[in-house]
Amino acid sequence: MRVQQERLRLDFLERQNQDQVAHYTALYDRNNETHRLRHDLHNFLLSAQTLIDLGEIEKLKEHIEKKREAIRPQKLTDTGNPLLDAVLSAKQHDSPEIDFQILLPQLNCKHIDPMDTAMLLAAALDNAVEGCTGCPEPYIQLRVEQKGYIVHFDIQNPTHNKPREQLGRLISTKPEPEKHGYGVLSMRRIAERYNGNLSWTVEDGVFTLRVLLQDIPPISSPKK
C-alpha cells in the first residue's frame, strides 16, 4: 500500500511538472515576443535620434527616455532548446537574488525526450533555490555536458546544513516536509528511464547534484 501511494504521488508530481513546463514555455514565448519588440523599438530610437538632430529636440528626447525605460533588458536564456530556455528563464525571473551561472550547450539527443530534460532541470533548480535560502551570497551553478550518447548534469548551490535523506528522497525544509521532497524521486525516475543515475554530495558547504542520462532507447516500464 505504501509503495502504491508513493507511486501515485510521483505520477501526480510528474503531471504537475509537465503543467509547470508548459507554463514556462508559454512565458518564454511571450519573452521572445518582448525581445522582438525591443529590437523594433531600438531601431525606432535610432530614427528618433535623427529627428532630434533635425529639430524637435526636447519633445523627442522626452519620448526617447520613455521608450528606453519600456525596453529595459530582462533576463532571457537562449540555448536553442525552447523547453529548457523556458524553465531557466522562469527560474531566474522568480529568484532575482540568486546568481545563476549557466553553461548549457545545445544538446543533440535522439532518444531523450526534451520534456523529461526540462522536468529534470525544473526539479533540480527548485531544490537548489530552496538550498540557497539564508545564504549570504546565493548562487546556482549549472553545467551540462554531452559526450557522445552520455549527458551529464551538474548543479551546485551553497547550503547551511547537510540535507537529510529518507526513503530515497531529500527531507524538505518547507512546512509539512512529508508532503515535499519528491523532486529527487522524480529526477531519479527520469534518470533510470534513460539508463542513468543520480547522486549528490555536500562538501565545504556546497551541495552538488549530479545526474547522468544515456541517449539510447529508454527502458520500458513493466506493465502492471
Coordinates of C-alpha atoms in Angstrom, one line a residue:
M1 CA 0.0 0.0 0.0
R2 CA 2.8 2.4 0.9
V3 CA 4.6 1.7 -2.4
Q4 CA 1.4 2.3 -4.3
Q5 CA 0.9 5.6 -2.5
E6 CA 4.5 6.7 -3.3
R7 CA 4.0 5.8 -7.0
L8 CA 0.7 7.8 -7.1
R9 CA 2.5 10.8 -5.6
L10 CA 5.2 10.6 -8.2
D11 CA 2.8 10.3 -11.0
F12 CA 0.9 13.3 -9.7
L13 CA 4.2 15.2 -9.3
E14 CA 5.2 14.4 -12.9
R15 CA 1.9 15.7 -14.2
Q16 CA 2.4 18.8 -12.1
N17 CA 5.9 19.3 -13.6
Q18 CA 4.6 18.9 -17.1
D19 CA 2.0 21.6 -16.5
Q20 CA 4.7 23.8 -15.0
V21 CA 7.0 23.3 -18.0
A22 CA 4.1 24.1 -20.3
H23 CA 3.5 27.3 -18.3
Y24 CA 7.2 28.2 -18.6
T25 CA 7.1 27.6 -22.4
A26 CA 4.2 30.0 -22.7
L27 CA 6.1 32.5 -20.6
Y28 CA 9.2 32.1 -22.8
D29 CA 7.2 32.6 -26.0
R30 CA 5.9 35.9 -24.5
N31 CA 9.5 36.8 -23.6
N32 CA 10.6 36.1 -27.2
E33 CA 7.9 38.5 -28.4
T34 CA 9.2 41.1 -26.0
H35 CA 12.7 40.6 -27.4
R36 CA 11.4 41.2 -30.9
L37 CA 9.5 44.3 -29.9
R38 CA 12.7 45.5 -28.1
H39 CA 14.6 45.1 -31.3
D40 CA 12.0 47.1 -33.3
L41 CA 11.9 49.8 -30.7
H42 CA 15.7 50.1 -30.7
N43 CA 15.5 50.9 -34.4
F44 CA 12.8 53.4 -33.7
L45 CA 15.0 55.1 -31.2
L46 CA 17.8 55.4 -33.7
S47 CA 15.4 57.1 -36.1
A48 CA 14.1 59.3 -33.4
Q49 CA 17.6 60.5 -32.6
T50 CA 18.0 61.6 -36.2
L51 CA 14.8 63.7 -35.8
I52 CA 16.4 65.3 -32.7
D53 CA 19.2 66.4 -34.9
L54 CA 16.7 67.9 -37.3
G55 CA 14.6 69.9 -34.8
E56 CA 12.1 68.9 -32.2
I57 CA 14.8 68.2 -29.6
E58 CA 13.1 68.5 -26.2
K59 CA 9.9 66.7 -27.3
L60 CA 11.8 63.8 -28.9
K61 CA 14.3 63.5 -26.0
E62 CA 11.4 63.0 -23.6
H63 CA 9.8 60.5 -25.8
I64 CA 13.1 58.5 -26.2
E65 CA 13.6 58.3 -22.4
K66 CA 10.2 56.8 -22.0
K67 CA 10.9 54.2 -24.7
R68 CA 14.2 53.3 -23.2
E69 CA 12.5 52.6 -19.9
A70 CA 9.9 50.4 -21.7
I71 CA 12.6 48.2 -23.3
R72 CA 14.7 47.8 -20.2
P73 CA 16.6 44.4 -20.6
Q74 CA 15.2 41.3 -19.0
K75 CA 16.8 38.0 -18.3
L76 CA 16.2 35.6 -21.1
T77 CA 18.1 32.4 -21.6
D78 CA 18.6 31.2 -25.1
T79 CA 20.2 27.8 -25.5
G80 CA 18.4 26.8 -28.7
N81 CA 16.0 24.4 -26.8
P82 CA 12.7 26.2 -26.2
L83 CA 11.7 23.9 -23.2
L84 CA 15.0 24.3 -21.4
D85 CA 15.1 28.0 -22.2
A86 CA 11.6 28.4 -20.7
V87 CA 12.5 26.7 -17.5
L88 CA 15.8 28.5 -17.0
S89 CA 14.3 31.9 -17.8
A90 CA 11.4 31.4 -15.4
K91 CA 13.6 30.2 -12.6
Q92 CA 15.9 33.3 -13.0
H93 CA 12.9 35.6 -13.1
D94 CA 11.4 34.1 -10.0
S95 CA 14.7 34.3 -8.0
P96 CA 16.5 37.5 -9.0
E97 CA 18.5 37.5 -5.8
I98 CA 20.4 34.3 -6.9
D99 CA 23.4 34.5 -9.2
F100 CA 22.7 31.9 -11.9
Q101 CA 25.8 30.6 -13.6
I102 CA 24.7 28.6 -16.6
L103 CA 26.8 26.5 -19.0
L104 CA 24.4 24.6 -21.2
P105 CA 25.3 23.9 -24.8
Q106 CA 22.7 22.9 -27.3
L107 CA 22.0 19.2 -26.8
N108 CA 21.8 16.8 -29.7
C109 CA 19.7 13.9 -28.4
K110 CA 17.8 11.4 -30.4
H111 CA 16.1 9.4 -27.6
I112 CA 15.9 11.7 -24.6
D113 CA 12.5 13.4 -24.5
P114 CA 13.0 17.2 -24.2
M115 CA 10.1 17.3 -21.7
D116 CA 11.9 14.9 -19.4
T117 CA 15.1 17.1 -19.6
A118 CA 13.0 20.2 -18.8
M119 CA 11.2 18.4 -15.9
L120 CA 14.6 17.2 -14.5
L121 CA 16.1 20.7 -14.6
A122 CA 12.9 22.3 -13.1
A123 CA 13.0 19.9 -10.1
A124 CA 16.8 20.3 -9.7
L125 CA 16.6 24.1 -9.8
D126 CA 13.7 24.1 -7.3
N127 CA 15.8 22.1 -4.9
A128 CA 18.8 24.4 -5.5
V129 CA 16.7 27.6 -4.9
E130 CA 15.5 26.1 -1.6
G131 CA 19.0 25.2 -0.6
C132 CA 20.2 28.8 -1.1
T133 CA 17.7 30.0 1.5
G134 CA 19.5 32.0 4.1
C135 CA 22.9 32.0 2.3
P136 CA 24.5 35.5 2.2
E137 CA 25.8 35.1 -1.4
P138 CA 23.3 32.7 -3.0
Y139 CA 24.3 31.2 -6.4
I140 CA 23.3 28.2 -8.6
Q141 CA 25.9 26.8 -11.0
L142 CA 24.5 24.7 -13.7
R143 CA 26.8 22.8 -16.1
V144 CA 25.6 20.4 -18.7
E145 CA 27.9 18.4 -20.9
Q146 CA 27.3 15.9 -23.7
K147 CA 29.9 13.4 -24.8
G148 CA 28.5 11.1 -27.5
Y149 CA 25.4 9.5 -26.0
I150 CA 26.3 10.4 -22.4
V151 CA 24.7 13.6 -21.0
H152 CA 25.9 14.9 -17.6
F153 CA 24.1 17.4 -15.4
D154 CA 25.9 19.1 -12.6
I155 CA 24.1 21.5 -10.3
Q156 CA 25.8 23.3 -7.4
N157 CA 24.5 25.6 -4.7
P158 CA 25.6 26.8 -1.2
T159 CA 23.8 25.3 1.8
H160 CA 23.9 25.8 5.5
N161 CA 23.0 22.3 6.5
K162 CA 23.7 18.8 5.2
P163 CA 20.4 17.5 3.7
R164 CA 18.8 14.5 5.3
E165 CA 17.6 11.5 3.3
Q166 CA 14.6 9.3 3.9
L167 CA 13.4 6.5 1.6
G168 CA 15.4 7.9 -1.3
R169 CA 14.2 11.4 -1.1
L170 CA 15.6 14.6 0.5
I171 CA 13.8 15.9 3.5
S172 CA 12.5 19.3 2.7
T173 CA 12.9 22.4 4.9
K174 CA 9.5 23.6 3.9
P175 CA 6.5 23.4 6.3
E176 CA 5.0 19.9 6.3
P177 CA 8.1 18.3 4.9
E178 CA 6.3 14.9 4.5
K179 CA 4.4 16.5 1.6
H180 CA 7.5 17.7 -0.2
G181 CA 10.9 16.4 -1.2
Y182 CA 9.7 14.3 -4.0
G183 CA 11.8 16.2 -6.6
V184 CA 14.7 13.8 -6.2
L185 CA 12.5 10.7 -6.6
S186 CA 11.1 12.3 -9.8
M187 CA 14.6 13.1 -11.1
R188 CA 15.8 9.6 -10.2
R189 CA 12.9 8.1 -12.1
I190 CA 13.8 10.1 -15.2
A191 CA 17.5 9.1 -14.8
E192 CA 16.6 5.4 -14.6
R193 CA 14.3 5.8 -17.6
Y194 CA 17.4 6.7 -19.6
N195 CA 19.7 4.0 -18.1
G196 CA 21.4 6.7 -16.0
N197 CA 21.8 7.5 -12.3
L198 CA 21.6 10.3 -9.8
S199 CA 23.8 11.2 -6.9
W200 CA 24.6 14.1 -4.6
T201 CA 27.4 15.3 -2.3
V202 CA 27.9 18.0 0.3
E203 CA 31.5 19.4 0.7
D204 CA 32.6 22.7 2.4
G205 CA 29.0 24.0 2.4
V206 CA 28.4 23.3 -1.2
F207 CA 25.6 20.9 -2.3
T208 CA 26.3 19.2 -5.7
L209 CA 23.7 17.2 -7.6
R210 CA 24.9 15.0 -10.5
V211 CA 22.6 13.3 -13.0
L212 CA 23.7 11.1 -15.9
L213 CA 21.5 10.2 -18.8
Q214 CA 22.2 8.0 -21.8
D215 CA 20.8 9.0 -25.2
I216 CA 19.8 5.5 -26.1
P217 CA 16.3 3.9 -26.3
P218 CA 14.8 4.2 -22.8
I219 CA 13.9 1.3 -20.6
S220 CA 10.2 0.4 -21.0
S221 CA 8.3 0.4 -17.7
P222 CA 6.9 -3.0 -16.8
K223 CA 3.2 -3.4 -17.4
K224 CA 1.1 -3.6 -14.3

